[in-house]
Amino acid sequence: MYFFLICYLTASNGWSSITLMNNPTKSEQFAGLSEVEAAERLAVEGYNELPSAGARGIFSLAFGVVCEPMFLLLVACGVVYLLLGDLQEALMLLGFVFFVMGLTLYQERKTEHALDALRDLSSPRAQVVREGTERRIAGREVVVGDILVVSEGDRVAADALLLSCLNLSVDESLLTGESVPVRKSEDEQEGKELRPGGDDQPFIYSGTMVVQGQGIARVIATGIETEIGKIGKVLLSVEPEETLLQRETGRWVRHLALVGLSLCFLVIIFYSLTRGDWLNGLLAGVTLAMATLPEELPVVLSIFLAMGAWRISKKQVLTRRMPAIETLGSATVLCVDKTGTLTMNCMTLSKLFAGGELLDVASLSRREIPESFHELVEFSILGSQLDPFDPMEKAIKESGDNFLTETEHLHKDWDLVHEYPLSKELLSISRVWKASEREEHIIASKGAPEAILDLCHCDEPERVRLSLHITEMADQGLRVLGVARAFFQQPLLPGEQHDFDFEFLGLIGLADPVRPTVPSAIAECYSAGIRVVMITGDYSGTARNIARQIGLKKAEACITGPEIQSMTDSELQSRINEVNIFARVVPEQKLRLVTALKANGEIVAMTGDGVNDAPALKAANIGIAMGGRGTDVARESASLVLLDDDFSSIVQAIKLGRRIFDNISKAIAYIIAIHIPIAGISLFPVFFQWPLLLLPAHIAFLQLIIDPSCSIVFEAEGEESDVMMRPPRNSREPLFTRRTLFLSLMQGCTVLVVVLAVFWFALSKGESEQEVRALTFTTLMISNLGLILTNRSWSRTFAATLRVPNMALFPVVVGALLFLGVVLYIPFFVTLFRFSALHPRDLLLCFAAGLGSVLWFEGMKWFGARKRKQNRVLV
């Protein structure tokens, strides 16, 4: 974002302080509430938010489970058992229903807690004055009586009465449907009707957007009492978006469900015709439907995306749109602003230029500067806010406190008369002061050097000479500002800054150190195949200097805003592949850069913070708004919000995005793999006239292990060691890639063959039906645990993954083994599950066969890791 525009937007904080100081009659109003008063009102009035649907209760969750296909199938099986006169089986299935309800309740609560945390983070921010001090709070904490400070790009937090404003225009289309912004004016009369629409009204309304100017207002209504609350034009809660992943898995679920139901009817008919028992045929058919229905898929996606957004928020990145989580792992280009993202946004005065001399402030041994530089510092202070918020103006004020404290160049007794704000046409701010001992007005102007030279009407030789000094300072990585002064004796001030007769005083150079985490984050991006592009409003010399410090590739090549302006779209599309630095760029040109990169097939992630950045953020595949210094407009246009404005947080979010997608792939591969043997063991006995091995109770039992494994264990799994050492994922690549499907089918078929081999071995030995079923089921259970362990990582053996903690794995594995022991050795459950107790040698056989079913995949991973290690040694 062009940094002078930032100065203007953030300067509203200092402006409100000036207004307060120059309006003594309003001092009590502007002092705001005390923290105690605010807390009391918040307790009485409640939060400043519309009623939401709230968290789902236990009965609501239970109803949701009742509507699930798996629940309906369990009920159908229970009805069949009742018709067969088997009350114990029917009651056991009912018990499984309550287990499923409990598991679903846990998963839903965990997801809702994550979403609640995200909702708190995404609450719009509000600038308020409390106890005479400005502070930024969550919009939901605003109460009646608070003093709101609003400026261009802010979304108004509550209905409020304007106490003071400057060039304030508000977009009220949310309330009125009228797209043209309305002009506002301050008015002390509170008797006016509170109605949106129309110019020169003294009210601003919750949810509307400030498009120009600044204002100070007292809150008169919050929450449901606001206009937006009364007419209900805002959704009570945001419906989750259906992502590409959800659409893809939805298709797979529908297709597999169709196959499962078709097989279900086929089995019922075949069993009834061949065995003459339609009730048991119905039972076999419903069992097969339960075995083939992959109802875990949509659950996995919902939980992974919600928990993923919560985990990313822990890295100081707020997810506003769920599809961004999918896209993060595909990002090929990362376009970032320099100030505050790559740098600390904590300026210090480094160089001064005046009278043809260049002074290195950092080299001064004493807290004083030569007299020839006093006026330059003096008027740079007069051209800044009294109580600055902007980092540059803070540095200027600090330099005055350091160097001019005991001189006549600080003027705390002067009155601010007028301010000429920065505009797109003239990137400078001029402030008009009045001293009691002088009749004339004193004007201090500060801004872009080009703008100051224009105001001073410098001739061409002077411009060329000064441009050399400007370039020299910029090449040292400094932010360069020009300073000028003027005097005006007429009582009526002119309408424009150009009407003053300005005198050029000099240049100030400010240094903004690079964030210490940035160089390593840049290196990590390059190792991950992500190109980093710097877009800044600064000079090309400054940008190159910073690029060299952070390790940006092609740090000497640069394209400037004027050059972009002269290029055609096709020329820009060609040149953009060769350059990573774009300097002196205005916000409108960011959209052209994004469009050119996308036209080249890149997946673009881009940062922005200003009102004019919104189109570019929306156009980017992943728009990233600045949470600290960004405007509400930028945040609402973005997919992600960077809460700490730190570049390294973006890199961490990309790493997490890749981890989330990897874990979704692992979970889905596991789901497909485990359903193959379950479906096969349910189907084969029907067509080969074998005794039924799996009954509905067995599948429900397996589901108690499968559900938490795929939705909790894999979600909690850490990233692969090479997650940031491989190129970005192809955005057009489906979730169910050939590799994923091949691995799933191979794993599932191998387990099926091993389980059938154990079944055939037991059957050939003449074992009873109960013992055959117990052996087969136990082998399937151990194979299931083997699938969980082997799919934790597709690059490391499960012995290696055991050294990596996963808090959800231990309870699932131990619980599965305990439950297996219960159904195999407690007589009541042995009878209920139609098992017989297994001998130690039988258990050894089941464990060996179950774990052996995944050994081929472990061997493949071992050879792959060995090959990668050899390749690294050769490199």
PDB file of N, CA, C and O in Angstrom, residues 809-862:
ATOM      1  N   LEU A 809      -3.921 -39.962  19.183  1.00  0.00           N
ATOM      2  CA  LEU A 809      -3.662 -41.342  18.755  1.00  0.00           C
ATOM      3  C   LEU A 809      -3.739 -42.330  19.909  1.00  0.00           C
ATOM      4  O   LEU A 809      -4.388 -43.380  19.801  1.00  0.00           O
ATOM      5  N   PHE A 810      -3.091 -42.006  21.016  1.00  0.00           N
ATOM      6  CA  PHE A 810      -3.014 -42.956  22.143  1.00  0.00           C
ATOM      7  C   PHE A 810      -4.406 -43.363  22.659  1.00  0.00           C
ATOM      8  O   PHE A 810      -4.673 -44.556  22.810  1.00  0.00           O
ATOM      9  N   PRO A 811      -5.320 -42.412  22.927  1.00  0.00           N
ATOM     10  CA  PRO A 811      -6.638 -42.830  23.411  1.00  0.00           C
ATOM     11  C   PRO A 811      -7.391 -43.719  22.422  1.00  0.00           C
ATOM     12  O   PRO A 811      -8.084 -44.662  22.829  1.00  0.00           O
ATOM     13  N   VAL A 812      -7.249 -43.456  21.123  1.00  0.00           N
ATOM     14  CA  VAL A 812      -7.961 -44.255  20.117  1.00  0.00           C
ATOM     15  C   VAL A 812      -7.423 -45.679  20.072  1.00  0.00           C
ATOM     16  O   VAL A 812      -8.188 -46.652  20.092  1.00  0.00           O
ATOM     17  N   VAL A 813      -6.095 -45.827  20.035  1.00  0.00           N
ATOM     18  CA  VAL A 813      -5.503 -47.163  19.947  1.00  0.00           C
ATOM     19  C   VAL A 813      -5.764 -47.961  21.225  1.00  0.00           C
ATOM     20  O   VAL A 813      -6.190 -49.122  21.167  1.00  0.00           O
ATOM     21  N   VAL A 814      -5.528 -47.347  22.356  1.00  0.00           N
ATOM     22  CA  VAL A 814      -5.749 -48.047  23.638  1.00  0.00           C
ATOM     23  C   VAL A 814      -7.228 -48.382  23.816  1.00  0.00           C
ATOM     24  O   VAL A 814      -7.586 -49.488  24.236  1.00  0.00           O
ATOM     25  N   GLY A 815      -8.095 -47.439  23.469  1.00  0.00           N
ATOM     26  CA  GLY A 815      -9.533 -47.702  23.578  1.00  0.00           C
ATOM     27  C   GLY A 815      -9.972 -48.841  22.685  1.00  0.00           C
ATOM     28  O   GLY A 815     -10.789 -49.686  23.091  1.00  0.00           O
ATOM     29  N   ALA A 816      -9.436 -48.891  21.463  1.00  0.00           N
ATOM     30  CA  ALA A 816      -9.791 -49.968  20.537  1.00  0.00           C
ATOM     31  C   ALA A 816      -9.365 -51.330  21.091  1.00  0.00           C
ATOM     32  O   ALA A 816     -10.130 -52.304  21.039  1.00  0.00           O
ATOM     33  N   LEU A 817      -8.151 -51.393  21.634  1.00  0.00           N
ATOM     34  CA  LEU A 817      -7.658 -52.668  22.179  1.00  0.00           C
ATOM     35  C   LEU A 817      -8.452 -53.077  23.423  1.00  0.00           C
ATOM     36  O   LEU A 817      -8.745 -54.277  23.620  1.00  0.00           O
ATOM     37  N   LEU A 818      -8.815 -52.117  24.260  1.00  0.00           N
ATOM     38  CA  LEU A 818      -9.619 -52.437  25.448  1.00  0.00           C
ATOM     39  C   LEU A 818     -10.999 -52.946  25.048  1.00  0.00           C
ATOM     40  O   LEU A 818     -11.503 -53.944  25.599  1.00  0.00           O
ATOM     41  N   PHE A 819     -11.636 -52.271  24.099  1.00  0.00           N
ATOM     42  CA  PHE A 819     -12.954 -52.720  23.632  1.00  0.00           C
ATOM     43  C   PHE A 819     -12.868 -54.111  23.016  1.00  0.00           C
ATOM     44  O   PHE A 819     -13.752 -54.956  23.196  1.00  0.00           O
ATOM     45  N   LEU A 820     -11.791 -54.354  22.269  1.00  0.00           N
ATOM     46  CA  LEU A 820     -11.617 -55.677  21.659  1.00  0.00           C
ATOM     47  C   LEU A 820     -11.486 -56.746  22.741  1.00  0.00           C
ATOM     48  O   LEU A 820     -12.062 -57.837  22.627  1.00  0.00           O
ATOM     49  N   GLY A 821     -10.722 -56.426  23.799  1.00  0.00           N
ATOM     50  CA  GLY A 821     -10.608 -57.378  24.902  1.00  0.00           C
ATOM     51  C   GLY A 821     -11.943 -57.653  25.575  1.00  0.00           C
ATOM     52  O   GLY A 821     -12.239 -58.796  25.956  1.00  0.00           O
ATOM     53  N   VAL A 822     -12.772 -56.599  25.690  1.00  0.00           N
ATOM     54  CA  VAL A 822     -14.084 -56.769  26.323  1.00  0.00           C
ATOM     55  C   VAL A 822     -14.951 -57.725  25.516  1.00  0.00           C
ATOM     56  O   VAL A 822     -15.570 -58.654  26.065  1.00  0.00           O
ATOM     57  N   VAL A 823     -15.035 -57.537  24.195  1.00  0.00           N
ATOM     58  CA  VAL A 823     -15.945 -58.356  23.378  1.00  0.00           C
ATOM     59  C   VAL A 823     -15.401 -59.761  23.158  1.00  0.00           C
ATOM     60  O   VAL A 823     -16.154 -60.663  22.770  1.00  0.00           O
ATOM     61  N   LEU A 824     -14.092 -59.967  23.403  1.00  0.00           N
ATOM     62  CA  LEU A 824     -13.520 -61.299  23.205  1.00  0.00           C
ATOM     63  C   LEU A 824     -13.501 -62.137  24.479  1.00  0.00           C
ATOM     64  O   LEU A 824     -13.507 -63.377  24.401  1.00  0.00           O
ATOM     65  N   TYR A 825     -13.500 -61.483  25.660  1.00  0.00           N
ATOM     66  CA  TYR A 825     -13.265 -62.262  26.882  1.00  0.00           C
ATOM     67  C   TYR A 825     -14.294 -62.044  27.987  1.00  0.00           C
ATOM     68  O   TYR A 825     -14.237 -62.728  28.997  1.00  0.00           O
ATOM     69  N   ILE A 826     -15.184 -61.107  27.866  1.00  0.00           N
ATOM     70  CA  ILE A 826     -16.265 -60.989  28.849  1.00  0.00           C
ATOM     71  C   ILE A 826     -17.459 -61.761  28.305  1.00  0.00           C
ATOM     72  O   ILE A 826     -17.982 -61.435  27.216  1.00  0.00           O
ATOM     73  N   PRO A 827     -17.905 -62.808  28.999  1.00  0.00           N
ATOM     74  CA  PRO A 827     -18.892 -63.754  28.454  1.00  0.00           C
ATOM     75  C   PRO A 827     -20.140 -63.098  27.867  1.00  0.00           C
ATOM     76  O   PRO A 827     -20.604 -63.505  26.794  1.00  0.00           O
ATOM     77  N   PHE A 828     -20.692 -62.098  28.559  1.00  0.00           N
ATOM     78  CA  PHE A 828     -21.925 -61.478  28.062  1.00  0.00           C
ATOM     79  C   PHE A 828     -21.716 -60.907  26.654  1.00  0.00           C
ATOM     80  O   PHE A 828     -22.528 -61.128  25.753  1.00  0.00           O
ATOM     81  N   PHE A 829     -20.610 -60.193  26.474  1.00  0.00           N
ATOM     82  CA  PHE A 829     -20.350 -59.567  25.170  1.00  0.00           C
ATOM     83  C   PHE A 829     -19.895 -60.594  24.140  1.00  0.00           C
ATOM     84  O   PHE A 829     -20.148 -60.441  22.949  1.00  0.00           O
ATOM     85  N   VAL A 830     -19.208 -61.667  24.589  1.00  0.00           N
ATOM     86  CA  VAL A 830     -18.808 -62.730  23.670  1.00  0.00           C
ATOM     87  C   VAL A 830     -20.045 -63.345  23.032  1.00  0.00           C
ATOM     88  O   VAL A 830     -20.119 -63.558  21.801  1.00  0.00           O
ATOM     89  N   THR A 831     -21.065 -63.602  23.861  1.00  0.00           N
ATOM     90  CA  THR A 831     -22.317 -64.162  23.343  1.00  0.00           C
ATOM     91  C   THR A 831     -23.045 -63.158  22.466  1.00  0.00           C
ATOM     92  O   THR A 831     -23.580 -63.513  21.408  1.00  0.00           O
ATOM     93  N   LEU A 832     -23.069 -61.921  22.900  1.00  0.00           N
ATOM     94  CA  LEU A 832     -23.794 -60.879  22.178  1.00  0.00           C
ATOM     95  C   LEU A 832     -23.208 -60.649  20.780  1.00  0.00           C
ATOM     96  O   LEU A 832     -23.948 -60.461  19.812  1.00  0.00           O
ATOM     97  N   PHE A 833     -21.885 -60.723  20.678  1.00  0.00           N
ATOM     98  CA  PHE A 833     -21.224 -60.505  19.387  1.00  0.00           C
ATOM     99  C   PHE A 833     -21.063 -61.809  18.597  1.00  0.00           C
ATOM    100  O   PHE A 833     -20.509 -61.791  17.505  1.00  0.00           O
ATOM    101  N   ARG A 834     -21.529 -62.915  19.195  1.00  0.00           N
ATOM    102  CA  ARG A 834     -21.474 -64.223  18.537  1.00  0.00           C
ATOM    103  C   ARG A 834     -20.027 -64.622  18.252  1.00  0.00           C
ATOM    104  O   ARG A 834     -19.670 -65.054  17.168  1.00  0.00           O
ATOM    105  N   PHE A 835     -19.183 -64.425  19.282  1.00  0.00           N
ATOM    106  CA  PHE A 835     -17.779 -64.797  19.218  1.00  0.00           C
ATOM    107  C   PHE A 835     -17.535 -65.994  20.107  1.00  0.00           C
ATOM    108  O   PHE A 835     -18.436 -66.469  20.822  1.00  0.00           O
ATOM    109  N   SER A 836     -16.293 -66.450  20.069  1.00  0.00           N
ATOM    110  CA  SER A 836     -15.789 -67.364  21.098  1.00  0.00           C
ATOM    111  C   SER A 836     -14.428 -66.831  21.518  1.00  0.00           C
ATOM    112  O   SER A 836     -13.725 -66.194  20.716  1.00  0.00           O
ATOM    113  N   ALA A 837     -14.057 -67.082  22.757  1.00  0.00           N
ATOM    114  CA  ALA A 837     -12.784 -66.542  23.265  1.00  0.00           C
ATOM    115  C   ALA A 837     -11.621 -67.129  22.465  1.00  0.00           C
ATOM    116  O   ALA A 837     -11.626 -68.311  22.109  1.00  0.00           O
ATOM    117  N   LEU A 838     -10.628 -66.301  22.213  1.00  0.00           N
ATOM    118  CA  LEU A 838      -9.484 -66.724  21.410  1.00  0.00           C
ATOM    119  C   LEU A 838      -8.327 -67.145  22.302  1.00  0.00           C
ATOM    120  O   LEU A 838      -8.094 -66.563  23.358  1.00  0.00           O
ATOM    121  N   HIS A 839      -7.598 -68.157  21.854  1.00  0.00           N
ATOM    122  CA  HIS A 839      -6.386 -68.593  22.551  1.00  0.00           C
ATOM    123  C   HIS A 839      -5.248 -67.624  22.242  1.00  0.00           C
ATOM    124  O   HIS A 839      -5.289 -66.895  21.241  1.00  0.00           O
ATOM    125  N   PRO A 840      -4.220 -67.598  23.095  1.00  0.00           N
ATOM    126  CA  PRO A 840      -3.084 -66.684  22.849  1.00  0.00           C
ATOM    127  C   PRO A 840      -2.454 -66.855  21.468  1.00  0.00           C
ATOM    128  O   PRO A 840      -2.084 -65.884  20.821  1.00  0.00           O
ATOM    129  N   ARG A 841      -2.367 -68.135  20.990  1.00  0.00           N
ATOM    130  CA  ARG A 841      -1.769 -68.338  19.657  1.00  0.00           C
ATOM    131  C   ARG A 841      -2.662 -67.769  18.556  1.00  0.00           C
ATOM    132  O   ARG A 841      -2.170 -67.292  17.525  1.00  0.00           O
ATOM    133  N   ASP A 842      -3.989 -67.806  18.800  1.00  0.00           N
ATOM    134  CA  ASP A 842      -4.902 -67.201  17.819  1.00  0.00           C
ATOM    135  C   ASP A 842      -4.725 -65.678  17.782  1.00  0.00           C
ATOM    136  O   ASP A 842      -4.740 -65.067  16.708  1.00  0.00           O
ATOM    137  N   LEU A 843      -4.571 -65.095  18.992  1.00  0.00           N
ATOM    138  CA  LEU A 843      -4.349 -63.646  19.047  1.00  0.00           C
ATOM    139  C   LEU A 843      -3.052 -63.270  18.343  1.00  0.00           C
ATOM    140  O   LEU A 843      -2.978 -62.258  17.622  1.00  0.00           O
ATOM    141  N   LEU A 844      -2.008 -64.100  18.549  1.00  0.00           N
ATOM    142  CA  LEU A 844      -0.724 -63.839  17.905  1.00  0.00           C
ATOM    143  C   LEU A 844      -0.867 -63.874  16.391  1.00  0.00           C
ATOM    144  O   LEU A 844      -0.306 -63.043  15.674  1.00  0.00           O
ATOM    145  N   LEU A 845      -1.659 -64.860  15.912  1.00  0.00           N
ATOM    146  CA  LEU A 845      -1.921 -64.963  14.473  1.00  0.00           C
ATOM    147  C   LEU A 845      -2.620 -63.702  13.962  1.00  0.00           C
ATOM    148  O   LEU A 845      -2.243 -63.145  12.912  1.00  0.00           O
ATOM    149  N   CYS A 846      -3.638 -63.232  14.700  1.00  0.00           N
ATOM    150  CA  CYS A 846      -4.394 -62.044  14.277  1.00  0.00           C
ATOM    151  C   CYS A 846      -3.497 -60.805  14.245  1.00  0.00           C
ATOM    152  O   CYS A 846      -3.569 -60.008  13.299  1.00  0.00           O
ATOM    153  N   PHE A 847      -2.674 -60.649  15.273  1.00  0.00           N
ATOM    154  CA  PHE A 847      -1.786 -59.478  15.317  1.00  0.00           C
ATOM    155  C   PHE A 847      -0.771 -59.535  14.181  1.00  0.00           C
ATOM    156  O   PHE A 847      -0.490 -58.512  13.527  1.00  0.00           O
ATOM    157  N   ALA A 848      -0.196 -60.715  13.954  1.00  0.00           N
ATOM    158  CA  ALA A 848       0.804 -60.845  12.890  1.00  0.00           C
ATOM    159  C   ALA A 848       0.186 -60.580  11.527  1.00  0.00           C
ATOM    160  O   ALA A 848       0.759 -59.858  10.695  1.00  0.00           O
ATOM    161  N   ALA A 849      -1.003 -61.160  11.295  1.00  0.00           N
ATOM    162  CA  ALA A 849      -1.660 -60.970   9.999  1.00  0.00           C
ATOM    163  C   ALA A 849      -2.108 -59.523   9.818  1.00  0.00           C
ATOM    164  O   ALA A 849      -1.934 -58.935   8.748  1.00  0.00           O
ATOM    165  N   GLY A 850      -2.690 -58.932  10.888  1.00  0.00           N
ATOM    166  CA  GLY A 850      -3.200 -57.565  10.780  1.00  0.00           C
ATOM    167  C   GLY A 850      -2.105 -56.556  10.511  1.00  0.00           C
ATOM    168  O   GLY A 850      -2.210 -55.721   9.605  1.00  0.00           O
ATOM    169  N   LEU A 851      -1.007 -56.640  11.299  1.00  0.00           N
ATOM    170  CA  LEU A 851       0.094 -55.704  11.086  1.00  0.00           C
ATOM    171  C   LEU A 851       0.856 -56.025   9.809  1.00  0.00           C
ATOM    172  O   LEU A 851       1.382 -55.131   9.137  1.00  0.00           O
ATOM    173  N   GLY A 852       0.902 -57.307   9.452  1.00  0.00           N
ATOM    174  CA  GLY A 852       1.587 -57.694   8.215  1.00  0.00           C
ATOM    175  C   GLY A 852       0.891 -57.182   6.973  1.00  0.00           C
ATOM    176  O   GLY A 852       1.524 -57.022   5.923  1.00  0.00           O
ATOM    177  N   SER A 853      -0.396 -56.896   7.084  1.00  0.00           N
ATOM    178  CA  SER A 853      -1.144 -56.432   5.904  1.00  0.00           C
ATOM    179  C   SER A 853      -0.690 -55.058   5.430  1.00  0.00           C
ATOM    180  O   SER A 853      -0.997 -54.667   4.301  1.00  0.00           O
ATOM    181  N   VAL A 854       0.032 -54.306   6.287  1.00  0.00           N
ATOM    182  CA  VAL A 854       0.487 -52.967   5.875  1.00  0.00           C
ATOM    183  C   VAL A 854       2.008 -52.903   5.717  1.00  0.00           C
ATOM    184  O   VAL A 854       2.546 -51.828   5.455  1.00  0.00           O
ATOM    185  N   LEU A 855       2.676 -54.073   5.852  1.00  0.00           N
ATOM    186  CA  LEU A 855       4.143 -54.063   5.786  1.00  0.00           C
ATOM    187  C   LEU A 855       4.640 -53.634   4.411  1.00  0.00           C
ATOM    188  O   LEU A 855       5.688 -52.980   4.297  1.00  0.00           O
ATOM    189  N   TRP A 856       3.926 -53.976   3.347  1.00  0.00           N
ATOM    190  CA  TRP A 856       4.380 -53.607   2.005  1.00  0.00           C
ATOM    191  C   TRP A 856       4.473 -52.086   1.856  1.00  0.00           C
ATOM    192  O   TRP A 856       5.397 -51.572   1.215  1.00  0.00           O
ATOM    193  N   PHE A 857       3.494 -51.394   2.465  1.00  0.00           N
ATOM    194  CA  PHE A 857       3.488 -49.928   2.370  1.00  0.00           C
ATOM    195  C   PHE A 857       4.633 -49.343   3.188  1.00  0.00           C
ATOM    196  O   PHE A 857       5.278 -48.373   2.773  1.00  0.00           O
ATOM    197  N   GLU A 858       4.911 -49.965   4.341  1.00  0.00           N
ATOM    198  CA  GLU A 858       6.044 -49.525   5.157  1.00  0.00           C
ATOM    199  C   GLU A 858       7.355 -49.723   4.420  1.00  0.00           C
ATOM    200  O   GLU A 858       8.248 -48.874   4.469  1.00  0.00           O
ATOM    201  N   GLY A 859       7.467 -50.867   3.720  1.00  0.00           N
ATOM    202  CA  GLY A 859       8.669 -51.123   2.936  1.00  0.00           C
ATOM    203  C   GLY A 859       8.831 -50.107   1.809  1.00  0.00           C
ATOM    204  O   GLY A 859       9.957 -49.650   1.527  1.00  0.00           O
ATOM    205  N   MET A 860       7.729 -49.753   1.170  1.00  0.00           N
ATOM    206  CA  MET A 860       7.773 -48.759   0.090  1.00  0.00           C
ATOM    207  C   MET A 860       8.246 -47.412   0.620  1.00  0.00           C
ATOM    208  O   MET A 860       9.059 -46.722  -0.013  1.00  0.00           O
ATOM    209  N   LYS A 861       7.762 -47.021   1.809  1.00  0.00           N
ATOM    210  CA  LYS A 861       8.188 -45.752   2.410  1.00  0.00           C
ATOM    211  C   LYS A 861       9.671 -45.800   2.775  1.00  0.00           C
ATOM    212  O   LYS A 861      10.403 -44.817   2.593  1.00  0.00           O
ATOM    213  N   TRP A 862      10.120 -46.952   3.282  1.00  0.00           N
ATOM    214  CA  TRP A 862      11.534 -47.081   3.685  1.00  0.00           C
ATOM    215  C   TRP A 862      12.458 -46.934   2.481  1.00  0.00           C
ATOM    216  O   TRP A 862      13.455 -46.207   2.532  1.00  0.00           O
TER     217      TRP A 862
END
